[in-house]
Coordinates of C-alpha atoms in Angstrom, one line a residue:
M1 CA 17.9 20.9 -41.1
M2 CA 19.5 21.4 -37.7
P3 CA 23.0 19.9 -37.5
I4 CA 23.4 16.9 -35.2
Q5 CA 26.0 18.7 -33.0
L6 CA 23.6 21.5 -32.4
K7 CA 20.8 19.0 -31.5
A8 CA 23.1 17.3 -29.0
E9 CA 24.0 20.6 -27.4
A10 CA 20.3 21.7 -27.2
T11 CA 19.5 18.3 -25.6
V12 CA 22.3 18.7 -23.0
T13 CA 20.8 22.1 -22.1
L14 CA 17.4 20.6 -21.7
G15 CA 19.0 18.0 -19.4
S16 CA 20.4 20.8 -17.3
L17 CA 17.0 22.4 -17.0
A18 CA 15.5 19.0 -16.0
K19 CA 17.8 18.9 -13.0
G20 CA 15.8 21.7 -11.4
T21 CA 12.5 21.4 -9.5
E22 CA 9.4 19.4 -10.3
D23 CA 7.9 22.7 -11.7
H24 CA 10.7 22.7 -14.2
I25 CA 9.9 19.1 -15.2
K26 CA 6.2 19.9 -15.6
A27 CA 7.1 22.8 -17.8
L28 CA 9.3 20.6 -20.0
V29 CA 6.6 17.9 -20.2
D30 CA 3.9 20.5 -21.1
M31 CA 6.1 21.8 -23.9
G32 CA 6.2 18.3 -25.5
V33 CA 9.9 17.7 -24.8
V34 CA 9.5 13.9 -24.1
P35 CA 8.4 12.8 -27.5
V36 CA 11.2 14.8 -29.1
L37 CA 13.7 13.2 -26.8
I38 CA 12.3 9.7 -27.6
A39 CA 12.6 10.5 -31.3
G40 CA 16.2 11.5 -30.8
L41 CA 17.0 7.9 -29.6
G42 CA 16.5 6.8 -33.3
S43 CA 19.6 8.8 -34.3
D44 CA 22.9 7.3 -35.3
E45 CA 24.8 9.9 -33.5
V46 CA 26.1 8.5 -30.1
K47 CA 26.4 11.9 -28.4
L48 CA 22.8 12.8 -29.3
I49 CA 21.5 9.4 -28.1
E50 CA 23.3 9.7 -24.8
A51 CA 22.1 13.2 -24.2
C52 CA 18.5 12.2 -24.9
L53 CA 18.9 9.2 -22.6
R54 CA 20.3 11.3 -19.7
C55 CA 17.5 13.9 -20.1
L56 CA 14.8 11.2 -20.2
R57 CA 16.2 9.5 -17.2
T58 CA 16.0 12.7 -15.2
I59 CA 12.5 13.4 -16.3
F60 CA 11.2 9.9 -15.6
E61 CA 12.5 10.1 -12.0
F62 CA 9.6 12.5 -11.3
S63 CA 6.0 11.4 -10.7
C64 CA 4.7 14.0 -13.2
A65 CA 6.5 12.3 -16.1
P66 CA 4.4 10.9 -18.9
V67 CA 5.3 7.2 -18.2
G68 CA 2.6 6.0 -20.6
L69 CA 4.8 7.0 -23.5
I70 CA 7.6 4.4 -22.6
C71 CA 5.6 1.4 -23.8
Q72 CA 3.1 3.1 -26.0
D73 CA 5.3 2.1 -29.0
E74 CA 6.5 -1.4 -28.5
N75 CA 9.7 -0.6 -30.4
L76 CA 10.9 1.9 -27.8
P77 CA 11.7 -0.7 -25.0
L78 CA 13.5 -2.8 -27.6
R79 CA 15.5 0.3 -28.7
L80 CA 16.3 1.1 -25.1
L81 CA 17.4 -2.5 -24.4
S82 CA 19.7 -2.4 -27.4
L83 CA 21.5 0.6 -26.0
I84 CA 22.5 -1.1 -22.8
P85 CA 25.8 -2.6 -23.9
H86 CA 27.2 0.7 -25.2
S87 CA 28.1 2.4 -21.9
V88 CA 27.6 2.5 -18.1
S89 CA 25.7 5.8 -18.5
N90 CA 23.3 4.1 -20.9
Q91 CA 22.8 1.2 -18.5
V92 CA 21.8 3.6 -15.7
C93 CA 19.5 5.6 -17.9
V94 CA 17.8 2.6 -19.6
A95 CA 17.1 0.8 -16.3
T96 CA 15.7 4.0 -14.7
I97 CA 13.4 4.7 -17.7
L98 CA 12.2 1.1 -17.9
A99 CA 11.6 1.1 -14.1
A100 CA 9.2 4.1 -14.6
G101 CA 7.4 2.4 -17.4
C102 CA 6.5 -1.0 -16.1
K103 CA 3.9 -0.4 -13.4
T104 CA 0.9 -2.0 -15.2
A105 CA 0.5 -5.7 -16.0
E106 CA 0.4 -5.0 -19.7
N107 CA 3.7 -3.1 -19.7
Q108 CA 5.3 -5.7 -17.3
N109 CA 4.4 -8.5 -19.7
L110 CA 5.6 -6.5 -22.7
L111 CA 9.1 -5.9 -21.2
C112 CA 9.2 -9.6 -20.2
R113 CA 8.5 -10.7 -23.8
Q114 CA 11.2 -8.3 -25.0
E115 CA 13.8 -10.1 -22.9
A116 CA 14.2 -7.4 -20.3
V117 CA 14.7 -9.9 -17.5
P118 CA 18.0 -11.4 -18.8
A119 CA 19.3 -7.9 -19.4
L120 CA 18.4 -6.7 -15.9
A121 CA 19.9 -9.9 -14.4
A122 CA 23.2 -9.0 -16.1
L123 CA 23.0 -5.5 -14.8
L124 CA 22.6 -6.8 -11.2
C125 CA 26.1 -8.1 -11.5
S126 CA 27.5 -4.8 -12.6
P127 CA 30.5 -3.5 -10.5
H128 CA 28.7 -0.1 -10.5
Y129 CA 26.3 0.7 -7.7
K130 CA 24.6 3.3 -9.9
V131 CA 23.7 0.6 -12.4
Q132 CA 22.6 -2.0 -9.9
M133 CA 20.1 0.3 -8.1
P134 CA 17.8 1.2 -11.0
S135 CA 18.0 -2.4 -12.2
L136 CA 16.7 -3.6 -8.8
R137 CA 13.9 -1.0 -9.0
C138 CA 13.0 -2.1 -12.5
L139 CA 12.9 -5.8 -11.5
A140 CA 10.8 -5.1 -8.5
N141 CA 8.3 -3.1 -10.5
M142 CA 8.1 -5.8 -13.1
C143 CA 7.4 -8.5 -10.5
F144 CA 4.8 -6.5 -8.5
Q145 CA 1.5 -8.4 -8.5
N146 CA 2.5 -10.2 -11.7
Q147 CA 2.6 -14.0 -11.3
K148 CA 3.8 -14.7 -14.8
V149 CA 6.7 -12.2 -14.7
S150 CA 7.7 -13.2 -11.2
A151 CA 7.8 -16.9 -12.2
I152 CA 10.1 -16.0 -15.1
V153 CA 12.4 -13.9 -12.9
A154 CA 12.6 -16.6 -10.3
T155 CA 13.9 -19.1 -12.9
S156 CA 16.2 -16.7 -14.7
S157 CA 19.9 -16.7 -14.1
F158 CA 23.2 -15.0 -15.0
G159 CA 26.7 -16.1 -14.6
G160 CA 25.6 -19.5 -13.2
K161 CA 23.5 -18.0 -10.4
S162 CA 19.7 -17.7 -10.3
V163 CA 18.2 -14.2 -10.0
P164 CA 16.9 -15.0 -6.5
D165 CA 20.4 -16.0 -5.4
L166 CA 21.8 -12.8 -6.9
L167 CA 19.3 -10.9 -4.9
V168 CA 20.2 -12.7 -1.7
G169 CA 23.8 -11.7 -2.3
L170 CA 22.8 -8.0 -2.6
M171 CA 21.1 -8.3 0.8
A172 CA 24.4 -9.0 2.5
R173 CA 25.1 -6.7 5.5
D174 CA 28.2 -5.3 3.8
K175 CA 26.1 -4.0 0.9
P176 CA 24.7 -0.4 1.0
S177 CA 21.4 -0.4 2.9
E178 CA 19.5 1.0 -0.1
M179 CA 20.7 -2.0 -2.1
Q180 CA 19.7 -4.4 0.6
M181 CA 16.2 -2.8 0.6
G182 CA 15.9 -3.0 -3.2
A183 CA 16.8 -6.7 -3.2
A184 CA 14.4 -7.4 -0.3
R185 CA 11.6 -5.7 -2.2
C186 CA 12.2 -7.8 -5.3
I187 CA 12.1 -11.1 -3.3
T188 CA 9.0 -9.8 -1.4
Y189 CA 7.1 -9.1 -4.6
M190 CA 8.1 -12.4 -6.1
H191 CA 6.8 -14.2 -2.9
R192 CA 3.5 -12.3 -3.0
A193 CA 3.1 -13.2 -6.7
G194 CA 3.6 -16.9 -5.9
A195 CA 7.0 -17.4 -7.3
V196 CA 8.9 -17.9 -4.0
S197 CA 7.2 -19.8 -1.1
A198 CA 6.9 -18.5 2.4
E199 CA 9.0 -21.5 3.6
D200 CA 11.9 -20.7 1.3
P201 CA 15.1 -19.9 3.2
K202 CA 15.5 -16.8 1.1
I203 CA 12.4 -15.5 2.7
L204 CA 12.8 -16.9 6.2
Y205 CA 16.5 -16.3 6.8
R206 CA 17.4 -13.4 4.5
T207 CA 14.5 -11.2 3.3
L208 CA 12.5 -11.0 6.6
P209 CA 15.5 -10.4 8.9
C210 CA 16.9 -7.9 6.4
L211 CA 13.6 -5.9 6.4
V212 CA 13.4 -6.1 10.2
R213 CA 17.0 -4.8 10.5
L214 CA 16.2 -1.9 8.2
C215 CA 13.4 -0.7 10.4
K216 CA 15.8 0.1 13.2
K217 CA 16.2 3.6 14.6
D218 CA 19.8 4.0 13.3
R219 CA 18.5 4.0 9.7
P220 CA 17.4 7.1 7.7
C221 CA 13.6 7.9 8.1
E222 CA 12.8 7.1 4.4
E223 CA 14.5 3.8 4.7
R224 CA 12.7 2.8 7.8
V225 CA 9.4 3.7 6.2
T226 CA 10.1 1.6 3.1
A227 CA 11.3 -1.3 5.2
A228 CA 8.2 -1.3 7.4
E229 CA 5.8 -1.0 4.4
T230 CA 7.6 -3.8 2.6
L231 CA 7.5 -6.0 5.7
A232 CA 3.8 -5.3 6.0
Y233 CA 3.3 -6.5 2.4
L234 CA 5.6 -9.6 3.0
T235 CA 3.7 -10.8 6.1
E236 CA 0.2 -9.6 5.1
V237 CA -1.3 -13.0 4.3
D238 CA 0.9 -15.6 5.9
T239 CA 0.3 -16.5 9.5
E240 CA 3.7 -18.2 10.0
L241 CA 5.6 -15.2 8.6
Q242 CA 3.6 -12.9 10.9
R243 CA 4.5 -15.1 13.9
L244 CA 8.2 -15.2 12.9
A245 CA 8.4 -11.4 12.3
S246 CA 6.7 -10.6 15.6
I247 CA 9.5 -12.3 17.5
S248 CA 12.4 -11.1 15.3
N249 CA 14.9 -8.6 16.7
H250 CA 12.5 -6.6 18.9
L251 CA 10.3 -5.7 15.8
V252 CA 7.2 -4.6 17.7
P253 CA 8.9 -2.0 19.8
T254 CA 11.0 -1.0 16.8
L255 CA 7.8 -0.3 14.8
A256 CA 6.3 1.6 17.8
E257 CA 9.3 4.0 17.6
L258 CA 8.1 5.1 14.2
L259 CA 5.0 6.6 15.9
H260 CA 7.3 8.9 18.0
Y261 CA 9.2 10.5 15.2
Q262 CA 10.8 13.8 16.1
P263 CA 12.9 15.8 13.5
E264 CA 16.5 15.9 14.4
P265 CA 17.9 19.3 15.4
S266 CA 19.2 21.1 12.4
H267 CA 23.0 21.4 12.1
T268 CA 22.6 24.6 10.2
Q269 CA 20.7 26.6 12.8
A270 CA 23.3 29.3 12.5
V271 CA 22.1 29.9 8.9
Q272 CA 19.1 32.1 8.8
L273 CA 16.3 30.5 6.7
T274 CA 13.9 32.5 4.6
P275 CA 10.2 32.2 5.5
S276 CA 9.7 30.1 2.4
Q277 CA 12.6 27.7 3.3
T278 CA 11.2 27.4 6.9
A279 CA 7.8 26.5 5.5
Q280 CA 9.3 23.9 3.2
R281 CA 11.2 22.3 6.0
L282 CA 8.1 22.2 8.2
E283 CA 6.1 20.7 5.4
Q284 CA 8.7 18.0 4.9
E285 CA 8.8 17.2 8.6
V286 CA 5.1 16.8 8.7
K287 CA 5.1 14.5 5.7
T288 CA 7.9 12.4 7.2
A289 CA 5.9 12.0 10.5
Q290 CA 2.9 11.0 8.5
D291 CA 4.9 8.5 6.5
M292 CA 6.3 7.0 9.7
K293 CA 2.8 6.6 11.2
Q294 CA 1.3 5.1 8.1
A295 CA 4.2 2.6 7.8
A296 CA 3.9 1.6 11.5
F297 CA 0.1 1.1 11.3
R298 CA 0.3 -0.9 8.1
A299 CA 3.0 -3.2 9.6
F300 CA 1.0 -3.7 12.9
A301 CA -2.2 -4.4 10.8
S302 CA -0.3 -7.2 8.9
L303 CA 1.3 -8.7 12.0
G304 CA -1.9 -8.8 14.0
A305 CA -4.1 -10.1 11.2
N306 CA -4.5 -13.7 12.6
D307 CA -2.8 -14.4 15.9
E308 CA -4.3 -13.5 19.3
D309 CA -0.9 -13.5 21.1
I310 CA 0.6 -11.1 18.5
R311 CA -2.4 -8.7 18.9
K312 CA -2.0 -8.7 22.6
K313 CA 1.7 -8.0 22.3
I314 CA 1.1 -5.1 19.9
I315 CA -1.7 -3.5 22.0
E316 CA 0.4 -3.7 25.1
T317 CA 3.3 -1.9 23.4
D318 CA 3.8 1.8 24.1
N319 CA 0.2 3.1 24.4
L320 CA -0.5 2.0 20.9
M321 CA -4.3 2.4 21.2
D322 CA -3.8 6.1 22.0
H323 CA -1.8 6.4 18.8
I324 CA -4.4 4.6 16.8
V325 CA -7.2 6.8 18.1
S326 CA -5.1 9.9 17.2
G327 CA -4.4 8.4 13.8
L328 CA -8.1 8.0 13.1
Q329 CA -8.3 11.8 13.4
D330 CA -5.1 12.6 11.5
P331 CA -5.3 15.4 8.8
S332 CA -3.7 12.9 6.3
Q333 CA -6.1 10.5 4.6
R334 CA -3.2 8.0 4.2
V335 CA -2.7 7.9 8.0
R336 CA -6.4 7.6 8.7
L337 CA -6.7 4.7 6.3
A338 CA -3.6 2.9 7.8
A339 CA -4.9 3.6 11.4
V340 CA -8.3 2.1 10.6
R341 CA -6.7 -0.9 8.9
C342 CA -4.7 -1.5 12.1
L343 CA -7.8 -1.1 14.2
H344 CA -9.7 -3.6 12.0
S345 CA -6.9 -6.1 12.4
L346 CA -6.8 -5.7 16.2
S347 CA -10.7 -5.8 16.4
R348 CA -10.6 -9.5 15.5
S349 CA -9.6 -10.1 19.1
V350 CA -12.5 -11.0 21.4
Q351 CA -10.5 -10.1 24.5
Q352 CA -9.4 -6.7 23.2
L353 CA -13.0 -5.9 22.2
R354 CA -14.1 -6.5 25.8
T355 CA -11.2 -4.5 27.4
T356 CA -8.8 -2.2 25.5
F357 CA -11.3 -1.1 22.9
Q358 CA -13.8 -0.2 25.5
D359 CA -11.2 1.6 27.7
H360 CA -10.3 3.9 24.8
S361 CA -13.8 4.4 23.4
V362 CA -12.4 3.7 19.9
W363 CA -16.0 3.5 18.6
R364 CA -16.3 7.3 18.9
P365 CA -13.5 8.4 16.5
L366 CA -14.5 5.4 14.3
M367 CA -18.1 6.7 14.0
Q368 CA -16.7 10.2 13.2
L369 CA -14.5 8.7 10.5
L370 CA -17.5 7.0 8.9
Q371 CA -19.2 10.4 8.2
G372 CA -18.4 11.5 4.7
A373 CA -15.3 9.2 4.3
S374 CA -13.9 8.1 1.0
D375 CA -14.9 4.6 -0.1
D376 CA -11.6 2.9 0.8
I377 CA -11.7 4.3 4.3
L378 CA -15.5 3.5 4.6
T379 CA -14.9 -0.1 3.5
V380 CA -12.4 -0.8 6.3
A381 CA -14.1 1.3 8.9
S382 CA -17.5 -0.4 8.3
S383 CA -15.8 -3.8 8.5
T384 CA -14.3 -2.8 11.8
L385 CA -17.7 -1.6 13.0
C386 CA -19.1 -5.1 12.2
N387 CA -16.7 -6.5 14.9
L388 CA -17.6 -3.8 17.4
L389 CA -21.2 -4.6 17.0
L390 CA -20.8 -8.3 18.0
E391 CA -23.1 -9.3 20.9
F392 CA -20.3 -9.5 23.5
S393 CA -18.8 -6.1 22.6
P394 CA -19.3 -3.3 25.2
S395 CA -19.1 -0.8 22.4
K396 CA -22.4 -2.1 20.9
E397 CA -24.8 0.1 22.9
P398 CA -23.0 3.5 22.5
I399 CA -22.6 2.8 18.8
L400 CA -26.3 2.3 18.5
E401 CA -27.0 5.5 20.4
S402 CA -24.8 7.5 18.0
G403 CA -26.9 6.9 14.9
A404 CA -25.3 3.7 13.5
V405 CA -28.6 2.2 12.2
D406 CA -29.2 4.9 9.6
L407 CA -25.6 5.0 8.6
L408 CA -25.5 1.2 8.1
C409 CA -28.8 1.1 6.2
G410 CA -27.3 3.8 3.9
L411 CA -24.4 1.5 3.2
T412 CA -26.7 -1.3 2.0
R413 CA -27.8 1.1 -0.8
R414 CA -24.3 1.8 -2.1
Q415 CA -23.0 0.6 -5.5
D416 CA -19.9 -0.9 -4.0
P417 CA -20.7 -4.6 -3.1
A418 CA -18.1 -4.5 -0.2
L419 CA -20.0 -1.5 1.4
R420 CA -23.4 -3.3 0.9
L421 CA -21.9 -6.4 2.5
N422 CA -20.5 -4.6 5.5
G423 CA -23.7 -2.6 6.0
I424 CA -25.9 -5.7 6.1
W425 CA -23.4 -7.7 8.1
A426 CA -23.2 -5.0 10.8
L427 CA -27.0 -4.8 10.9
M428 CA -27.1 -8.6 11.3
N429 CA -24.7 -8.4 14.2
M430 CA -26.7 -5.5 15.7
A431 CA -29.9 -7.5 15.6
F432 CA -28.5 -10.6 17.3
Q433 CA -30.3 -11.0 20.6
A434 CA -31.3 -7.4 20.5
E435 CA -34.3 -5.8 22.1
Q436 CA -37.5 -5.5 20.1
K437 CA -37.1 -1.7 20.0
I438 CA -33.8 -2.0 18.2
K439 CA -35.1 -4.6 15.8
S440 CA -38.1 -2.4 14.9
Q441 CA -35.7 0.6 14.4
I442 CA -33.6 -1.5 12.0
L443 CA -36.7 -2.6 10.0
H444 CA -38.1 0.9 9.9
A445 CA -34.8 2.4 8.7
L446 CA -34.0 -0.3 6.2
G447 CA -37.5 -0.8 4.9
T448 CA -39.0 -4.0 3.6
D449 CA -38.5 -3.0 -0.1
Q450 CA -34.7 -2.7 0.5
I451 CA -34.6 -6.0 2.3
F452 CA -36.2 -7.7 -0.7
R453 CA -33.8 -5.9 -3.0
L454 CA -30.9 -7.3 -0.9
L455 CA -32.4 -10.8 -1.1
S456 CA -32.0 -10.4 -4.9
D457 CA -28.5 -9.0 -4.7
P458 CA -26.0 -10.5 -7.2
E459 CA -23.4 -10.8 -4.5
V460 CA -23.9 -14.1 -2.6
G461 CA -22.4 -12.7 0.6
V462 CA -24.9 -9.9 0.7
L463 CA -27.8 -12.4 0.2
M464 CA -26.5 -14.6 3.0
K465 CA -26.1 -11.8 5.5
T466 CA -29.6 -10.5 4.7
L467 CA -31.0 -14.0 5.5
G468 CA -28.9 -13.8 8.7
L469 CA -30.4 -10.4 9.5
L470 CA -34.0 -11.8 9.0
R471 CA -33.2 -14.8 11.2
N472 CA -32.0 -12.5 14.0
L473 CA -35.0 -10.1 13.6
L474 CA -37.4 -13.1 13.9
S475 CA -35.6 -15.0 16.6
T476 CA -38.3 -15.0 19.3
K477 CA -42.1 -15.5 19.0
P478 CA -43.0 -12.1 20.5
H479 CA -40.7 -10.4 18.1
I480 CA -42.1 -12.4 15.2
D481 CA -45.6 -11.5 16.2
H482 CA -44.7 -7.8 16.5
I483 CA -42.8 -7.6 13.2
M484 CA -45.5 -9.6 11.3
G485 CA -48.1 -7.3 12.7
L486 CA -46.3 -4.3 11.4
H487 CA -45.0 -5.6 8.1
G488 CA -46.8 -8.9 7.5
N489 CA -48.5 -7.9 4.2
Q490 CA -45.2 -6.9 2.6
I491 CA -43.3 -10.0 3.9
M492 CA -46.0 -12.4 2.7
Q493 CA -46.0 -10.9 -0.8

């Protein structure tokens, strides 16, 4: 049997290897190192336990780590939590490992049952920054889209202070900006899960202003991206928060600056880079630019979701429509999705449909985007198309001429109910006060058999829009006579 000392030294060596690249981590994972390290946590030898913890922490900081193993055995989180009091190093490692393992509702609830929340609340009060940060990340991950856990976190306390109050303290301007961000994310996730109301001063006067501040140009790129995306999530469904954010600290022009990202001149230009290093740097710069665009579009989509004045303010800022049109054609699917979500939000404006949307011919890249797009892009793009096909929209005619009827009829045959709904909804809008030629084209492309299938659709929304389509198709006597003459037998059956 291998001596404990030798096991500890071997584990330290593995930990050194884990500090390399992601390829090194993948190699360690493929060799089955993680279960061996987890088994090592059951030892009585402190040095071996700490070496295993440090190595696991490093591995679980990478996206390729097998995070499912953390809560696979319910005893492992309990064991990890029991190791917290032993040292600062253990606290850092345990919080990091648990943060990686609590991204599903099942695992969030498991950690909550095992009293992780009081342990993390205590770690928030640690004098060590390196302990507080993974604890913030773990709490945020536990609260994300989990009403039950968020409610427990909101009512937990340590040292006479509630966790939300502790988080507000960590958002103070004299705290490191990464800490402010981590605390703001926690409160944001608790709000969206229903544990902190939109009217709470912690949201109105601390979290929202903090996130707006962290979007500023003087912050690092990664921080600005995270702040803008968190702000988008915070304001996504609340009209009053959207209104407040839009008038806070020049937020709209601040977000527009994200669309103009230019990499800073290198301070190491005197150092000759290898072709491989140059390629890596360029790849990172492209990714950063894409992240910035995605974050800006997502934030604008949230801010403009409900209020006409905010939409006008956004559209009039810094040639935004040009950036959106460009974003719809971006090589990155993430950017295309964020751009079409932004366009969808702005397309709710009657005034903008009549003016800005027509001036920029946004229907053209939108129709291109609909060809062969993934379902998530297709859902938002087709929903946007519904708005562009409203009777008063100048885009309606060119969209019709570009083959929209066949595309929309195809959507009504899809498995995804959201796509069927958008397809039939857009056809309903298209048929409203349309010429007989267009109505006949819709009927021919859709077919009476498909109409009757849609009238039996299990989704009520699809059924209602199909009835709306029939109403619009049969809106005048000449059109009724014409359609009944062509399809009367099938309809009467």
